[in-house]
């Protein structure tokens, strides 16, 4: 028997099946509909009469919806799709074929990312459309409106959407790593949300280590900022007027940061899953 | 050690190493972070925000949204002409999310103009209408607005609109024409500056009687103005040049030639 | 017998531990077993005796605590050991949202089949397990027996040399049992090796060339089931005839192993004694 090399084709096959499974689940539709509903609902802010900053409010609200539902979707889908295989023992049949465990893990994360990508793209594009439409009406009603109302930079909106997507990628890899340890999907989901919170705590950790004299607190803060990825970095403000050349450079850095974390977390998940009992 | 223990060790070590290695990537990103993230900048404000339950929103990744709702509070306080409340919420808003320029610009205007008006209106009739008190209040608020704009520039260095705003306050409230002229100039020298900053710089120099300086400045900028852009107002600048040439009695051969 | 064995286990042992205090359960205990190519091998034993665990270790799905296992000479932990193996787990579940045909095709692709060959093999095995009519339906809508059948189909889609079936007949109707039995015999005729776990002894007897019986993780019996023994059925012998027959057999080296008292069927036993009450009108 000849050796079986690692195969991207099998990763692709597993990713397709995973994505298909996710896309046929009700939860996914529900989350998508809710997020898109909120984006459209941001129109209600018209009533507040914010004037020039109205578009910013709408954008922030839309991205708030993307953050909430995107995080839920990423964590739940990753845990569900992974444990679905283990609990329903489909992984047994799958891994009894000449399939590397690394292929299985990468296929899983690929499938989850396909779904998350579709989600981010749909919500961001809908938001962009809504904003554009509202801007046109605003300009038609008040042709004399100030610069800030005119300046709707689609690239900035897309950049923020991409930053969210990057964050969800790291989150998916992190959840998969947790799942490779966990015994049940509920446990993985709960720990996933706790990790999500901790990954947002970096500023607090920095504040604590700068201000406290306590050894213990400093140690904990140092550990947090060393071990966990910093999700606040992905929190680009949707401020429509502040993405320029510096923004592009930041975005490239952010892509590198997310990409490296994704690879490391993914590799650790593969390592941890490699010797897991099925 | 058994595999379970070894696995924890490998994962923690791996993440720790990654965190340490990625510092060089994340450190520059951190520099652009909002004040609320940085213990060196205004930690007090942040602590205040925490007390108000805003922390959860920030930690959940909803910073812009939290800032927006704080801004709503600013507007609410503004309508009530509540000076302390407005100022407090302005500070909180920009501490939570200093990225949107609109917060800083509107804040500067509220501090410089609206608050002056509220304070003047609050004075009792008789003695208060005296000229000197009014002037003092105006100057106080103007200086506060300038400090506010300096803070803004820490987050948005080299932003023309902030410098123009500074110039406006210096000109309209402090009546310091020379300082305003300098501010317009530094704004005009930035990329992406609106054309009128350069024109206003020359105009103020002319008002100060520094006509030769104004003339030299306009000669320098005119060739760079696009002829077909109404905002650039190349024709207007040329007319100003001609006027200054007449005032300064420049001999015809040395006059500016536009082509 | 020489040459490489389909499965060869040496001193295979598996401990499961639970909880923080690490309570141990020894599921498989020092199991050494050699399954030759071309056989139908039956793996028997009571519930919890370690049959499924043994199979999972052979497939590299579980790591053995001690000992080793090879498939066609390749250590089980290597991916290439699984190239020539088809596996049906006990009470299998599959991706519910795929149709039966999609599912079998998916597993076929994972094994490297593609194009025309894939299509041909998928049609062939689906027909082989008698699921043509339901092949377009989602697996989520399948009954237990249908799941079992689609499981057999995916196990053999890539035409492996070794097929491991963990309780393939569970939940299958009598017609299905006959079909799967025929399928297994067909596979054997084509030179495949089959490992069969089953509780239904008549099926095992009908199919297997050799069996092993596990009890609490230990191998207690391993033997051939050949045609060497001929069973003789004789009815209605009196006790003294039996004694005579036994003496005769023993003189020739035979043993009388079972003696059954055969009753007539329940119905025959009962019916003459049931009074014909229905015909008697009540006074
Ligand atoms: N994942 C597991 N964790 C802990 N113990 C297990 C696990 N799998 C099996 N066992 C234990 O190992 C022993 C053997 O189980 P196994 O499933 O191999 O039995 P089996 O012979 O296949 O039984 P059955 O006929 O019921 O299928 C049992 O005592 C079982 O409780
Ligand atoms: Mg079993």
XYZ file of N, CA and C and ligand atoms in Angstrom, chain A residues 278, chain C residues 16 18 25 27 45-54 56 90 166-167 199, ligand 1:
91
model
N -12.329 8.393 19.785
C -13.632 8.631 19.158
C -14.700 7.739 19.777
N -10.219 2.098 29.516
C -10.907 3.396 29.525
C -10.860 3.914 30.938
N -12.267 6.965 33.679
C -13.320 7.948 33.858
C -12.966 8.891 34.974
N -11.574 0.924 33.244
C -12.319 -0.230 32.747
C -11.460 -0.861 31.670
N -11.461 -2.782 28.633
C -12.447 -3.225 27.644
C -11.903 -4.364 26.807
N -19.595 -12.555 21.148
C -19.412 -12.286 22.574
C -20.584 -11.519 23.119
N -20.791 -11.616 24.429
C -21.918 -10.895 25.030
C -21.739 -9.382 24.936
N -22.789 -8.657 25.294
C -22.721 -7.190 25.267
C -21.608 -6.701 26.178
N -20.871 -5.740 25.682
C -19.812 -5.150 26.498
C -18.567 -6.005 26.603
N -18.429 -6.975 25.699
C -17.271 -7.853 25.812
C -16.057 -7.280 25.073
N -16.235 -6.178 24.359
C -15.074 -5.517 23.753
C -14.932 -5.725 22.256
N -15.995 -6.175 21.588
C -15.904 -6.427 20.152
C -15.716 -5.121 19.391
N -16.616 -4.161 19.670
C -16.544 -2.883 18.943
C -15.247 -2.156 19.258
N -14.812 -2.256 20.512
C -13.578 -1.587 20.899
C -12.385 -2.161 20.129
N -12.368 -3.488 19.999
C -11.296 -4.124 19.238
C -11.255 -3.597 17.812
N -12.450 -0.793 16.646
C -12.038 0.612 16.573
C -10.531 0.753 16.713
N -21.443 0.148 14.543
C -22.730 -0.310 15.074
C -23.666 0.892 15.183
N -19.960 -4.135 11.812
C -20.309 -4.267 13.222
C -21.827 -4.340 13.325
N -22.335 -5.523 13.559
C -23.771 -5.784 13.636
C -24.542 -5.256 12.437
N -24.903 -10.975 16.802
C -25.397 -11.715 17.960
C -26.271 -12.887 17.548
N -15.808 5.442 24.897
C -15.857 4.649 25.962
N -15.580 5.123 27.182
C -15.609 4.315 28.248
N -15.886 3.030 28.209
C -16.167 2.465 27.036
C -16.166 3.255 25.844
N -16.490 2.442 24.824
C -16.668 1.221 25.369
N -16.478 1.240 26.677
C -16.572 0.060 27.588
O -15.784 -0.959 27.052
C -16.441 -2.205 27.188
C -16.533 -2.877 25.843
O -17.410 -2.143 25.026
P -17.701 -2.527 23.514
O -18.535 -1.454 22.923
O -16.445 -2.853 22.844
O -18.572 -3.844 23.675
P -19.233 -4.735 22.555
O -18.652 -6.063 22.678
O -19.169 -4.088 21.238
O -20.749 -4.792 23.073
P -22.127 -4.795 22.250
O -22.416 -6.189 21.894
O -23.121 -4.290 23.248
O -21.971 -3.933 21.088
C -17.783 -1.909 27.838
O -17.673 -2.234 29.189
C -17.979 -0.444 27.657
O -18.648 0.071 28.767
